[in-house]
Short mmCIF file of C-alpha atoms in Angstrom, two decimals:
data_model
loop_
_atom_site.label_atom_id
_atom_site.label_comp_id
_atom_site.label_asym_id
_atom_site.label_seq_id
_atom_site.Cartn_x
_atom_site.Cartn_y
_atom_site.Cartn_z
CA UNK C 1 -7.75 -43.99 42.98
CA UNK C 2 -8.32 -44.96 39.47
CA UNK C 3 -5.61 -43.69 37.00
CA UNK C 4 -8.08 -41.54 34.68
CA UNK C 5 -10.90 -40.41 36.40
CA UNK C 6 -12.57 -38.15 34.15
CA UNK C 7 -15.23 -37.72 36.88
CA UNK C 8 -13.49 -34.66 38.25
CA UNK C 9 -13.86 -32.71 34.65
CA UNK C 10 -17.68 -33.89 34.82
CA UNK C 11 -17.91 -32.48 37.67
CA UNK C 12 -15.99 -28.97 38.12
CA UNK C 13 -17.03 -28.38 33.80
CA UNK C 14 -19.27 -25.29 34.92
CA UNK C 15 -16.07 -23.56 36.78
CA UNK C 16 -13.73 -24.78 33.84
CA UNK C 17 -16.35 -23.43 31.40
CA UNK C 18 -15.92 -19.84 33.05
CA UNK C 19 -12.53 -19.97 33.18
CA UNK C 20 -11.98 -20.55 29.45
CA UNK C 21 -15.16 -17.97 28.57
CA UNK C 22 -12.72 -15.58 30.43
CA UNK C 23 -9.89 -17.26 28.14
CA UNK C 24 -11.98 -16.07 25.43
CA UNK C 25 -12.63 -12.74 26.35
CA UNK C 26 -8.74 -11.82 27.07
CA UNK C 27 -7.76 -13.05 23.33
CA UNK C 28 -11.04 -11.22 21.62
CA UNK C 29 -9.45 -8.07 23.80
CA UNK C 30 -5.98 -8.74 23.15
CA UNK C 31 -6.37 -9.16 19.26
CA UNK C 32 -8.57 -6.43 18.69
CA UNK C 33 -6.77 -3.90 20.85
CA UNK C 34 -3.59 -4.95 19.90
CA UNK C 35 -4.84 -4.88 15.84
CA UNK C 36 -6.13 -1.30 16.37
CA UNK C 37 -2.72 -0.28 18.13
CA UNK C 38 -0.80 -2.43 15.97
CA UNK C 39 -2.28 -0.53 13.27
CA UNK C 40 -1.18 3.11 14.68
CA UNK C 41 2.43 1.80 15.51
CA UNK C 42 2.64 -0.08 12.04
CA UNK C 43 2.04 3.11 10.48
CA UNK C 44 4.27 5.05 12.59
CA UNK C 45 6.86 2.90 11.52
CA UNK C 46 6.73 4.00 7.30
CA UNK C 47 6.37 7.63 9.06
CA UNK C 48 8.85 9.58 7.33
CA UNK C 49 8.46 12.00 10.52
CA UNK C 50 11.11 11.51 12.43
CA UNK C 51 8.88 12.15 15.94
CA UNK C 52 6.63 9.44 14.86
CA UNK C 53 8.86 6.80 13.27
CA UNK C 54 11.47 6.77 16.48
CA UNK C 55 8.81 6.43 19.13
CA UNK C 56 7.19 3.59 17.05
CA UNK C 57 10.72 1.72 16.41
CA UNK C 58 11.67 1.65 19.74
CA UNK C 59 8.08 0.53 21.20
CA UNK C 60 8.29 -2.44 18.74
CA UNK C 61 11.52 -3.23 19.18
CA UNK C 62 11.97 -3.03 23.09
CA UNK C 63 8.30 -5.23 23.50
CA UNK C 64 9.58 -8.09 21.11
CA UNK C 65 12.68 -8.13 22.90
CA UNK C 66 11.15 -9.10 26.32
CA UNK C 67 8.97 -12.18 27.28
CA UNK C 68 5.10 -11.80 27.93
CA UNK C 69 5.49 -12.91 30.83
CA UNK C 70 7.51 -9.85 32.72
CA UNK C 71 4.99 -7.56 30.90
CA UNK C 72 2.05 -9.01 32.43
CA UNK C 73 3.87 -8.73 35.80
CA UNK C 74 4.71 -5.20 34.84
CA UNK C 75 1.59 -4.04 34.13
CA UNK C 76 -0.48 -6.09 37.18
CA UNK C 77 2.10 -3.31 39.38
CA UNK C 78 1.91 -0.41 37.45
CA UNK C 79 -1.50 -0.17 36.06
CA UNK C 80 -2.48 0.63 40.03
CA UNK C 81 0.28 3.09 40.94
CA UNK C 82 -1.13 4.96 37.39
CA UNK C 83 -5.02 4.51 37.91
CA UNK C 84 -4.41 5.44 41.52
CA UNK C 85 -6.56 2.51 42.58
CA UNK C 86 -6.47 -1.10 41.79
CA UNK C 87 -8.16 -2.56 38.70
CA UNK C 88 -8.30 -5.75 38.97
CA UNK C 89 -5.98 -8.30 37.26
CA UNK C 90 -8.27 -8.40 34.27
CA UNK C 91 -8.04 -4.75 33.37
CA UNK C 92 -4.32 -4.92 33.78
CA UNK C 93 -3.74 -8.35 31.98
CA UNK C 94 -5.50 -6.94 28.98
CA UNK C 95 -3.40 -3.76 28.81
CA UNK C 96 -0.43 -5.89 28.91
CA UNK C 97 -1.45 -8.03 26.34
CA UNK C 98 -3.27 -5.25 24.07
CA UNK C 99 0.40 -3.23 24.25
CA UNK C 100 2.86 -6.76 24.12
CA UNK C 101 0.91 -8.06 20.98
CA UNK C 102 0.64 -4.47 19.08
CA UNK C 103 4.12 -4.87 18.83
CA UNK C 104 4.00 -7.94 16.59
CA UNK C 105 1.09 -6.70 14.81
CA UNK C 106 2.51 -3.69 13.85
CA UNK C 107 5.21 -5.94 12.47
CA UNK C 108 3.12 -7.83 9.90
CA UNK C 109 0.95 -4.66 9.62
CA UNK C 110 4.07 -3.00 8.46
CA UNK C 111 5.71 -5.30 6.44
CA UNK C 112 1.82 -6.16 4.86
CA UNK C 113 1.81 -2.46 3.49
CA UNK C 114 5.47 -2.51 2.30
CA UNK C 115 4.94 -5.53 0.53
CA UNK C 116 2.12 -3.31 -1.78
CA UNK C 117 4.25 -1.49 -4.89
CA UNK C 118 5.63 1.96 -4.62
CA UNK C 119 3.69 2.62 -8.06
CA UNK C 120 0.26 1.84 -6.53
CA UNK C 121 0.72 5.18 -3.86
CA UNK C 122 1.86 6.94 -6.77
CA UNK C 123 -1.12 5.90 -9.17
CA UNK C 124 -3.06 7.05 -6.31
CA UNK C 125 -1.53 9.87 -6.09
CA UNK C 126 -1.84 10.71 -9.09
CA UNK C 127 -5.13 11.27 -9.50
CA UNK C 128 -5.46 13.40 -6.20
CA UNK C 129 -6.45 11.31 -3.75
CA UNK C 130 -4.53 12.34 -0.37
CA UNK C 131 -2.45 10.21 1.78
CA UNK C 132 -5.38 8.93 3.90
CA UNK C 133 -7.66 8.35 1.05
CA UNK C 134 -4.70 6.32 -0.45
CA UNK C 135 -4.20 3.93 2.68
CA UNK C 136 -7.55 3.70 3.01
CA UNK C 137 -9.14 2.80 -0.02
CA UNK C 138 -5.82 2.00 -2.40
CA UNK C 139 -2.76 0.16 0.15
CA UNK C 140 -4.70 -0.85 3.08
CA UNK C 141 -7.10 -2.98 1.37
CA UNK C 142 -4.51 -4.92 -0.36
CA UNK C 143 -1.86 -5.16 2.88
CA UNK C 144 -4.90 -6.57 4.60
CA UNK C 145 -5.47 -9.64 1.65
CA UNK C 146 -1.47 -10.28 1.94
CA UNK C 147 -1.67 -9.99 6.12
CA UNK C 148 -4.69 -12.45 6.93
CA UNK C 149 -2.66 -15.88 7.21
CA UNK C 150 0.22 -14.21 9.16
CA UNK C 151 -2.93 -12.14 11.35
CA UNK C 152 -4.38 -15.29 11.65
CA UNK C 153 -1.13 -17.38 13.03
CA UNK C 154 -0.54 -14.54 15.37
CA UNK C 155 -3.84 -14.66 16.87
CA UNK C 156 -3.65 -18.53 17.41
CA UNK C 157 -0.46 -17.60 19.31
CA UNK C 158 -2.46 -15.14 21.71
CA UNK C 159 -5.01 -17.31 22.55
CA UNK C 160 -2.55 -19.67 23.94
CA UNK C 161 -0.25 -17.07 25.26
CA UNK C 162 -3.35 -15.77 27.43
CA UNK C 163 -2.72 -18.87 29.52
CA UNK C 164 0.22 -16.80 31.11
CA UNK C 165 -1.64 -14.53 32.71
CA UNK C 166 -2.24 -17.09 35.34
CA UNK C 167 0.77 -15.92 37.07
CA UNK C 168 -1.36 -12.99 38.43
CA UNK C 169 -4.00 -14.90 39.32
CA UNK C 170 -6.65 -14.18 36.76
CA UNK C 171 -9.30 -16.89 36.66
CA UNK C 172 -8.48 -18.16 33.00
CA UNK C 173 -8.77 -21.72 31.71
CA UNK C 174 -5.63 -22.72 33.21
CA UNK C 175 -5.43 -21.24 36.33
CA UNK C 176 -9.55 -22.76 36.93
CA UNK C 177 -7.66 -25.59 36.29
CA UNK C 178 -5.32 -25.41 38.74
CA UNK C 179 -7.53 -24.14 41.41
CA UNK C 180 -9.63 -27.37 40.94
CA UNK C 181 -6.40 -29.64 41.04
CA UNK C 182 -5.76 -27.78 44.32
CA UNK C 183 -8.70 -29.25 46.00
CA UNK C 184 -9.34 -32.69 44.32
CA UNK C 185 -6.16 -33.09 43.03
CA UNK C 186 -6.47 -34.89 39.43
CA UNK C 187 -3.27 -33.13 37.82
CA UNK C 188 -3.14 -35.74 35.08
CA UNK C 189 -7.24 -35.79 34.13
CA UNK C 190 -7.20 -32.28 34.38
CA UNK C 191 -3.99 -30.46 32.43
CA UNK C 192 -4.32 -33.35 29.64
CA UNK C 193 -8.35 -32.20 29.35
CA UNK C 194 -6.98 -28.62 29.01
CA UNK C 195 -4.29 -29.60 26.90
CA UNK C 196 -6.98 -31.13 24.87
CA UNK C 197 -9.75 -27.99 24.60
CA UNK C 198 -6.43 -25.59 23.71
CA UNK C 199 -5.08 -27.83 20.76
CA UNK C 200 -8.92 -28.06 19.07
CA UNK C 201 -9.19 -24.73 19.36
CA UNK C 202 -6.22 -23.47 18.23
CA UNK C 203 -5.75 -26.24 15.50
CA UNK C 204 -8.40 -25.30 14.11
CA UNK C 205 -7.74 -22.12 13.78
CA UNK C 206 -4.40 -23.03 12.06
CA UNK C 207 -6.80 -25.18 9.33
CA UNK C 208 -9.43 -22.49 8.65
CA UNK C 209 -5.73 -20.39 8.03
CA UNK C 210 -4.44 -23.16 5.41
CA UNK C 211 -7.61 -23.21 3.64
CA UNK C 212 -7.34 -19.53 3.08
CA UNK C 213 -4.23 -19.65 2.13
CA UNK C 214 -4.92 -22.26 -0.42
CA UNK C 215 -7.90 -20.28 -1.88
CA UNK C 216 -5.64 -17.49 -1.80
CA UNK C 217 -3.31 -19.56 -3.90
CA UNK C 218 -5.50 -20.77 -6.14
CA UNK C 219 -7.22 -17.58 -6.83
CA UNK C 220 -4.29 -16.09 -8.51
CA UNK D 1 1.62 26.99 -19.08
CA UNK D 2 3.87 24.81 -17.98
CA UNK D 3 7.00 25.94 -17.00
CA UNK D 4 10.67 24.25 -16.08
CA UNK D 5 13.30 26.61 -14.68
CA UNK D 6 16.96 25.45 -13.90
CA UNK D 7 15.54 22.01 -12.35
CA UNK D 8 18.17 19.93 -11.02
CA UNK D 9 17.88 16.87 -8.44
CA UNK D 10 20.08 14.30 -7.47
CA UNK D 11 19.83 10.77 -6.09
CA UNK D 12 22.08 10.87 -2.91
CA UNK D 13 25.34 12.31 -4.78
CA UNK D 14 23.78 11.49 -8.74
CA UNK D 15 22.45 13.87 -10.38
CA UNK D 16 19.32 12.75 -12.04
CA UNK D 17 18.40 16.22 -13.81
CA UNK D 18 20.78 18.85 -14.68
CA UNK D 19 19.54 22.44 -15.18
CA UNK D 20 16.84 21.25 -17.17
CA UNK D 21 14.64 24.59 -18.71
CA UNK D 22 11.64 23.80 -20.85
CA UNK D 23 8.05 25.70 -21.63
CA UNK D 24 5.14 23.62 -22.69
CA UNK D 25 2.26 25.80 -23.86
CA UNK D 26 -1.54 24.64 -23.31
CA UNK D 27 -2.53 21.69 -26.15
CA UNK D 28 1.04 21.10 -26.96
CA UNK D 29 2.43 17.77 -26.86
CA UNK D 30 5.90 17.44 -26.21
CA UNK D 31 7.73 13.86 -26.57
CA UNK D 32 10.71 12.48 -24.22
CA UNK D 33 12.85 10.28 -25.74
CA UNK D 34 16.56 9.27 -24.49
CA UNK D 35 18.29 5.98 -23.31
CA UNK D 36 17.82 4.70 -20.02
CA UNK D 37 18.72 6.46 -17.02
CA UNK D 38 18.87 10.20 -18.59
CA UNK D 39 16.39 11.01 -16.50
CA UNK D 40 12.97 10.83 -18.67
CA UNK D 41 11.06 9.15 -15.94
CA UNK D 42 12.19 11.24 -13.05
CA UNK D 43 11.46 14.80 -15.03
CA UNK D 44 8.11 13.56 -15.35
CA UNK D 45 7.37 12.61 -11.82
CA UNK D 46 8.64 15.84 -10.69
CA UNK D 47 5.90 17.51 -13.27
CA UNK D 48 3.08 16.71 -10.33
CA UNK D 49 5.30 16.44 -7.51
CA UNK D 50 5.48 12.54 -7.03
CA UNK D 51 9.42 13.39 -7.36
CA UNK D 52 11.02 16.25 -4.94
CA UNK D 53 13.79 18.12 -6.58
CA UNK D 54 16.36 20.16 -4.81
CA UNK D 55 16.92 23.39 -7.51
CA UNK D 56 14.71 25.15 -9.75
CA UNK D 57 10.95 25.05 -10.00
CA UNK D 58 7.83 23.66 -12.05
CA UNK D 59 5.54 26.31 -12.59
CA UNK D 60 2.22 25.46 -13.55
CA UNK D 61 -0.37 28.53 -14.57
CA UNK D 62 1.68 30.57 -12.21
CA UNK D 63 1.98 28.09 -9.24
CA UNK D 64 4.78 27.18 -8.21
CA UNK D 65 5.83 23.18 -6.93
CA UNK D 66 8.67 24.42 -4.89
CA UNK D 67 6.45 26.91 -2.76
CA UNK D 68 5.82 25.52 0.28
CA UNK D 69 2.20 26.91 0.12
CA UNK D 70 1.49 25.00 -3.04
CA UNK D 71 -1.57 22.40 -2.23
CA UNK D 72 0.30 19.75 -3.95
CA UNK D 73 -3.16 17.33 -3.42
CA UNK D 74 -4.87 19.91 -5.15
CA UNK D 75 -2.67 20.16 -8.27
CA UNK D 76 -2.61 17.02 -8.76
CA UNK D 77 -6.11 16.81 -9.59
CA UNK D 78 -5.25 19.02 -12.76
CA UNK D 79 -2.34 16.51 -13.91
CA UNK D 80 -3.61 12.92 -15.38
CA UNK D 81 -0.73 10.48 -15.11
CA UNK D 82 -0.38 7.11 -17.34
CA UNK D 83 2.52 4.92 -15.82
CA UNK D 84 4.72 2.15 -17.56
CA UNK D 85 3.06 -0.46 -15.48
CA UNK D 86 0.00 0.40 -15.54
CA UNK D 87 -0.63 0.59 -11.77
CA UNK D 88 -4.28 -0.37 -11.86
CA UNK D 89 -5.94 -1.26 -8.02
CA UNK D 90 -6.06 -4.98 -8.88
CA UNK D 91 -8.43 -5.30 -6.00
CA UNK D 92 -11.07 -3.28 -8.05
CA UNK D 93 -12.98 -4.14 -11.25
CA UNK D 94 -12.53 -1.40 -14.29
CA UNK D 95 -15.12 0.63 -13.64
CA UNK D 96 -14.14 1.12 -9.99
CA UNK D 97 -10.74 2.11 -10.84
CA UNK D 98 -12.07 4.87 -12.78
CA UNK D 99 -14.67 6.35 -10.39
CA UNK D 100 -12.32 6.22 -7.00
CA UNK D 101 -11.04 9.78 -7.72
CA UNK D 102 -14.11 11.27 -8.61
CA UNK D 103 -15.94 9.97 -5.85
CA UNK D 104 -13.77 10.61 -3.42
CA UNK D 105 -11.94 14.02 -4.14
CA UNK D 106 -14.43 15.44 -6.20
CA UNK D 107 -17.69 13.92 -4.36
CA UNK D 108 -19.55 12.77 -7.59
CA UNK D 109 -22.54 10.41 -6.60
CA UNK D 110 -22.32 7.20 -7.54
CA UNK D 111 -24.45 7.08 -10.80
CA UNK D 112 -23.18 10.00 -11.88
CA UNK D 113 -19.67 8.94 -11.97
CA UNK D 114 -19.73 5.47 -13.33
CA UNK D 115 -22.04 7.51 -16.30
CA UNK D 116 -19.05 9.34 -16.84
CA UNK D 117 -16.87 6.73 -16.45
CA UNK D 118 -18.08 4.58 -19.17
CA UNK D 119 -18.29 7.29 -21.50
CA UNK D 120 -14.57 6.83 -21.10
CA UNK D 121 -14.19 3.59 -21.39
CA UNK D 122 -16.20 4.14 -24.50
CA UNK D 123 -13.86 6.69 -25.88
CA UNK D 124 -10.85 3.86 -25.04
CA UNK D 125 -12.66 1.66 -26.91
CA UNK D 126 -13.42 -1.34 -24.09
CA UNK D 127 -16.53 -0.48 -22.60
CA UNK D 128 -17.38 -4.39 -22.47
CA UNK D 129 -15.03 -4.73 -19.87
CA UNK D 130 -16.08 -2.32 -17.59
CA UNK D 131 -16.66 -4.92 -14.90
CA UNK D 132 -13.60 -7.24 -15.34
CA UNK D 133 -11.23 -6.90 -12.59
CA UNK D 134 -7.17 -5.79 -13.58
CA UNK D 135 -5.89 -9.47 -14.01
CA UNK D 136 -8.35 -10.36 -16.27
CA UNK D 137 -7.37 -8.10 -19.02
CA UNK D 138 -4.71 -7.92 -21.41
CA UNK D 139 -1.69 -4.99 -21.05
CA UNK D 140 -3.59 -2.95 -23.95
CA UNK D 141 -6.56 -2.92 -22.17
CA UNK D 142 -5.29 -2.32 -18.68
CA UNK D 143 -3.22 0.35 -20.22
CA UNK D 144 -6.17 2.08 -21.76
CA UNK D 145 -7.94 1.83 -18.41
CA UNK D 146 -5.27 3.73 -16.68
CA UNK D 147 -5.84 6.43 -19.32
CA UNK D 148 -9.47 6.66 -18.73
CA UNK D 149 -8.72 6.86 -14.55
CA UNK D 150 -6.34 9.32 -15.33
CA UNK D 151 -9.12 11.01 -17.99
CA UNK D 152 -11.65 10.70 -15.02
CA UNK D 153 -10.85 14.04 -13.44
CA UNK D 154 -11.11 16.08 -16.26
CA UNK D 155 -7.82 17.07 -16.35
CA UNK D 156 -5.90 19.69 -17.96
CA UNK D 157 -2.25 18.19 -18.42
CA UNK D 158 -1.86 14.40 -19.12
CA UNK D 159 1.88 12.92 -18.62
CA UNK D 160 2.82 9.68 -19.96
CA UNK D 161 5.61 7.42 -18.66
CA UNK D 162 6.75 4.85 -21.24
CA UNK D 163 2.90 3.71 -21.52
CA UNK D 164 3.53 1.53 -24.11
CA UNK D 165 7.39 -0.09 -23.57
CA UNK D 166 5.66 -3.04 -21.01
CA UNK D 167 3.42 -3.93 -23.70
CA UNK D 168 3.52 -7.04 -26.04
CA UNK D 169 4.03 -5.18 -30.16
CA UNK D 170 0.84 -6.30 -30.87
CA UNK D 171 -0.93 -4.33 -28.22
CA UNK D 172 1.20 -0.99 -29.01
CA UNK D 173 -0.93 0.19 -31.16
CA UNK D 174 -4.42 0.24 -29.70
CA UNK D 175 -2.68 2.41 -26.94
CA UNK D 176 -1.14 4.97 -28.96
CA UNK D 177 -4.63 5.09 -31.17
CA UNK D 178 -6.06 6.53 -27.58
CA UNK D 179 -3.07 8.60 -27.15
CA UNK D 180 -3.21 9.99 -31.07
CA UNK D 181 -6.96 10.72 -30.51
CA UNK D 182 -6.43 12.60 -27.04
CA UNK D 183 -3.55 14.58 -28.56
CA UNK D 184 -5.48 15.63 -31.62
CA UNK D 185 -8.38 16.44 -29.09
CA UNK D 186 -5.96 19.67 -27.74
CA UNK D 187 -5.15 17.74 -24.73
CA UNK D 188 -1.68 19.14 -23.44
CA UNK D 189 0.90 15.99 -23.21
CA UNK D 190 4.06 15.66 -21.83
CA UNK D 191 4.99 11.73 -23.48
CA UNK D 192 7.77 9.97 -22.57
CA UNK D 193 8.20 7.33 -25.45
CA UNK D 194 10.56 5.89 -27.96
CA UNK D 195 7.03 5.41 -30.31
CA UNK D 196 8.64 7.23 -33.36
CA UNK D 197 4.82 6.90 -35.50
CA UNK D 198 3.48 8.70 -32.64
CA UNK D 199 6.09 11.47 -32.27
CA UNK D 200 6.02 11.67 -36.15
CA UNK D 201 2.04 12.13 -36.10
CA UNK D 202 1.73 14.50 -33.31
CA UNK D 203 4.40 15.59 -31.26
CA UNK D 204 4.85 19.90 -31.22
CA UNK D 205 8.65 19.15 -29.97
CA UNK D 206 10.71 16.48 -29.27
CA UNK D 207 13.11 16.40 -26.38
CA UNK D 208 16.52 14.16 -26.37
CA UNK D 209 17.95 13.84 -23.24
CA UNK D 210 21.11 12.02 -21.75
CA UNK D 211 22.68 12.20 -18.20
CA UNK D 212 20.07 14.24 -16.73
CA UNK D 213 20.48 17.05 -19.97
CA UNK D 214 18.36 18.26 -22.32
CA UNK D 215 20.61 18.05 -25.04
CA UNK D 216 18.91 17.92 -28.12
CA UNK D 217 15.30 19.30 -29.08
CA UNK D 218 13.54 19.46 -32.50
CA UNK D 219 10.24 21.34 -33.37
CA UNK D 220 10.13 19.74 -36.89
CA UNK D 221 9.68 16.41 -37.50
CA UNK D 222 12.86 16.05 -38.92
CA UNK D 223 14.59 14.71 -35.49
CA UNK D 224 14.24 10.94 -36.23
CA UNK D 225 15.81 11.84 -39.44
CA UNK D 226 18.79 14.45 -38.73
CA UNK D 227 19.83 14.53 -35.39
CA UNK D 228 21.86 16.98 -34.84
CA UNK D 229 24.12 15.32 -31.77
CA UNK D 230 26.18 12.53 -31.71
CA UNK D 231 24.70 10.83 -28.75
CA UNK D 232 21.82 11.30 -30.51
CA UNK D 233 22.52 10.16 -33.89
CA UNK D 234 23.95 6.58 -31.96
CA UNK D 235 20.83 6.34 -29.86
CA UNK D 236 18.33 6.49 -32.69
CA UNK D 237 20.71 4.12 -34.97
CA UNK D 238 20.26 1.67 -31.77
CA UNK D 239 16.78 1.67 -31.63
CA UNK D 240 15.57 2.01 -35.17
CA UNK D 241 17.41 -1.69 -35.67
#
């Protein structure tokens, strides 16, 4: 047995390929659900409606208090008893993750539209334009220019963090990974070629987030 | 037409306004003067409901703020508001900042609103810079911006809220030239200032407040000259040095 064999990536690069296109398809899922939600719960937190701003506080605070991990096991048991049927661990690894990252969405979200001043609502105001006209064309523009670098880190973090759901067996990049270890068994060739693929991904997604914030910089 | 009954709000346990009662006929303008923290700023938000107040009532052409019923959204539309920073979108050029309101509330197409919005700018004096965004201007021009947003809606009250007192003295005056002009135009102003030329020139009344009072008001233009309170008399001698 030769110490790096790269052979066996060669070789099982089809079923690795699937694995991370499912990779993929979890974090598009996960970001854009959790965004949208994120969004809601964000808002629910400035809510000066009591009904609205409790809900949302606890739902933030109780999901960033608990690791991924037990919410993806969560879900993978409950999304069946509440569908009445099983759904596969796809379906129920992208509820997880659409309702774990809203949470920390919803942070940024939040703290992007608090970061806009008071005077700008009021300008808005001002001049007649009703709450949702005033998110929409006067705050939420702006949050969203202040929000992209910290979006942007916190997506890098969920495509990595989809690598958990291997614990319930869906077919991700990892877990292909470790289904082709368990029949050639190349632990070495194969985790540091996976190690590899997540850190040029994911780095550089970090870089195309420093050049924005440099142009961002600059631009003011 | 507008009206201020026995309006009173506090801050947690500070009272802000005390019992403040005031009429403003249409095409008056009525100056605000006082030191800081008498409450100036806050009276004037409450004009078109950006403040809440706990007692009284702001009756405007018969409607009442307090009422419950009162489309606030709508009333708003009638009020033009100038702020001390300017509050301009900064993600929007000039002209945009103008014709948001009147495309969106009142529905104006497109071409038809930035037509009317650079007959504003004209009447500010910087139509040239219609398509410069916020941060490229200077304070007297984003000022004068603000008052052709607020101008945008055709409205029937204008309030002002220290418009000039973040501006550098040399761009004070270009402001207050808008602000003459509008006020000589029959516009009805409620101005809160320390700009004695301008009160001299066109203010109807002048209003002295301190700790949430009205405590001094002058329809002549004698106020600068002969207050008639203390407090008064010490404020003025501070800022006329």
């Amino acid at each position: 047995m030769a110490f790096f064999d790269w052979k066996v990536i060669v070789e099982n690069l089809p079923f690795l390929m699937r694995g991370l296109l499912t990779t993929f398809q979890l974090a598009v899922i996960a970001i854009g659900g959790g965004f949208i939600l994120g969004v809601l719960v964000g808002m629910g937190r400035l809510s000066g409606r009591k009904y609205v701003y409790y809900p949302a506080t606890v739902f933030v605070n109780f999901l960033r208090s608990i690791p991924l991990i037990l919410v993806i096991f969560w879900f993978y048991f409950l999304v069946p008893i509440l569908a009445g049927r099983p759904l596969g661990d796809f379906v129920s690894a992208s509820i997880a993750f659409i309702i774990f990252e809203a949470s920390y969405f919803a942070e940024i979200i939040r703290a992007g539209i608090q970061s806009i001043p008071k005077g700008q609502m009021q300008a808005a105001y001002s001049t007649g334009l009703n709450y949702r006209k005033t998110m929409g064309y006067v705050i939420i523009p702006q949050a969203l220019k202040n929000m992209v670098p910290s979006l942007l880190t916190q997506s890098v973090i969920i495509f990595q963090d989809t690598s958990l759901a291997y614990v319930i067996g869906l077919k991700e990049f990892l877990r292909s990974a470790t289904i082709v270890d368990a029949r050639e068994v190349r632990s070495l060739e194969l985790y540091t070629f996976v190690g590899i693929v997540y850190f040029l991904i994911c780095y550089t997604m970090s870089l195309l987030t420093k050049r924005w914030e440099a142009k961002k910089g600059s631009a003011k | 037409m507008i009206e201020i009954v026995n309006l009173s709000k506090w801050f947690g346990k500070f009272r802000v306004l005390d019992n403040i009662n005031e009429v403003i006929r249409r095409s008056q303008v009525v100056v605000v003067c006082g030191p800081s923290g008498s409450g100036k700023s806050t009276l004037c938000k409450c004009l078109n409901g950006l403040e809440e107040f706990q007692e009284g009532d702001v009756i405007i052409d018969g409607i009442s703020l307090k009422s419950p019923t009162t489309d606030l959204i709508k009333l708003r539309q009638r009020i033009g508001m100038v702020f001390q920073r300017f509050e301009l979108y900064p993600h929007m050029s000039a002209l945009e900042n103008i014709t948001l309101a009147p495309m969106k509330v009142k529905k104006l197409a497109r071409g038809e609103a930035e037509k009317k919005s650079m007959a504003l700018l004209e009447r500010v004096g910087i139509p040239e810079q219609a398509k410069k965004y916020p941060g490229n201007l200077s304070g007297g021009q984003q000022q004068r911006v603000a008052i052709a947003r607020a101008l945008a809606m055709e409205p029937e009250i204008m309030l002002f809220d220290e418009p000039t007192s973040a501006l550098d003295p040399e761009m004070i005056k270009e402001v207050l030239d808008v602000m003459i002009d509008l006020a000589k135009s029959g516009m009805t102003m409620i101005v809160v200032t320390h700009e004695m030329g301008f009160a001299k020139e066109v203010a109807d009344e002048i209003i002295f407040m301190d700790q949430g009072r009205i405590i001094e008001r002058a329809t002549d233009k004698n106020f600068f000259a002969n207050p008639q309170t203390e407090r008064a008399k010490e404020f003025l001698n501070k800022i006329l040095i």
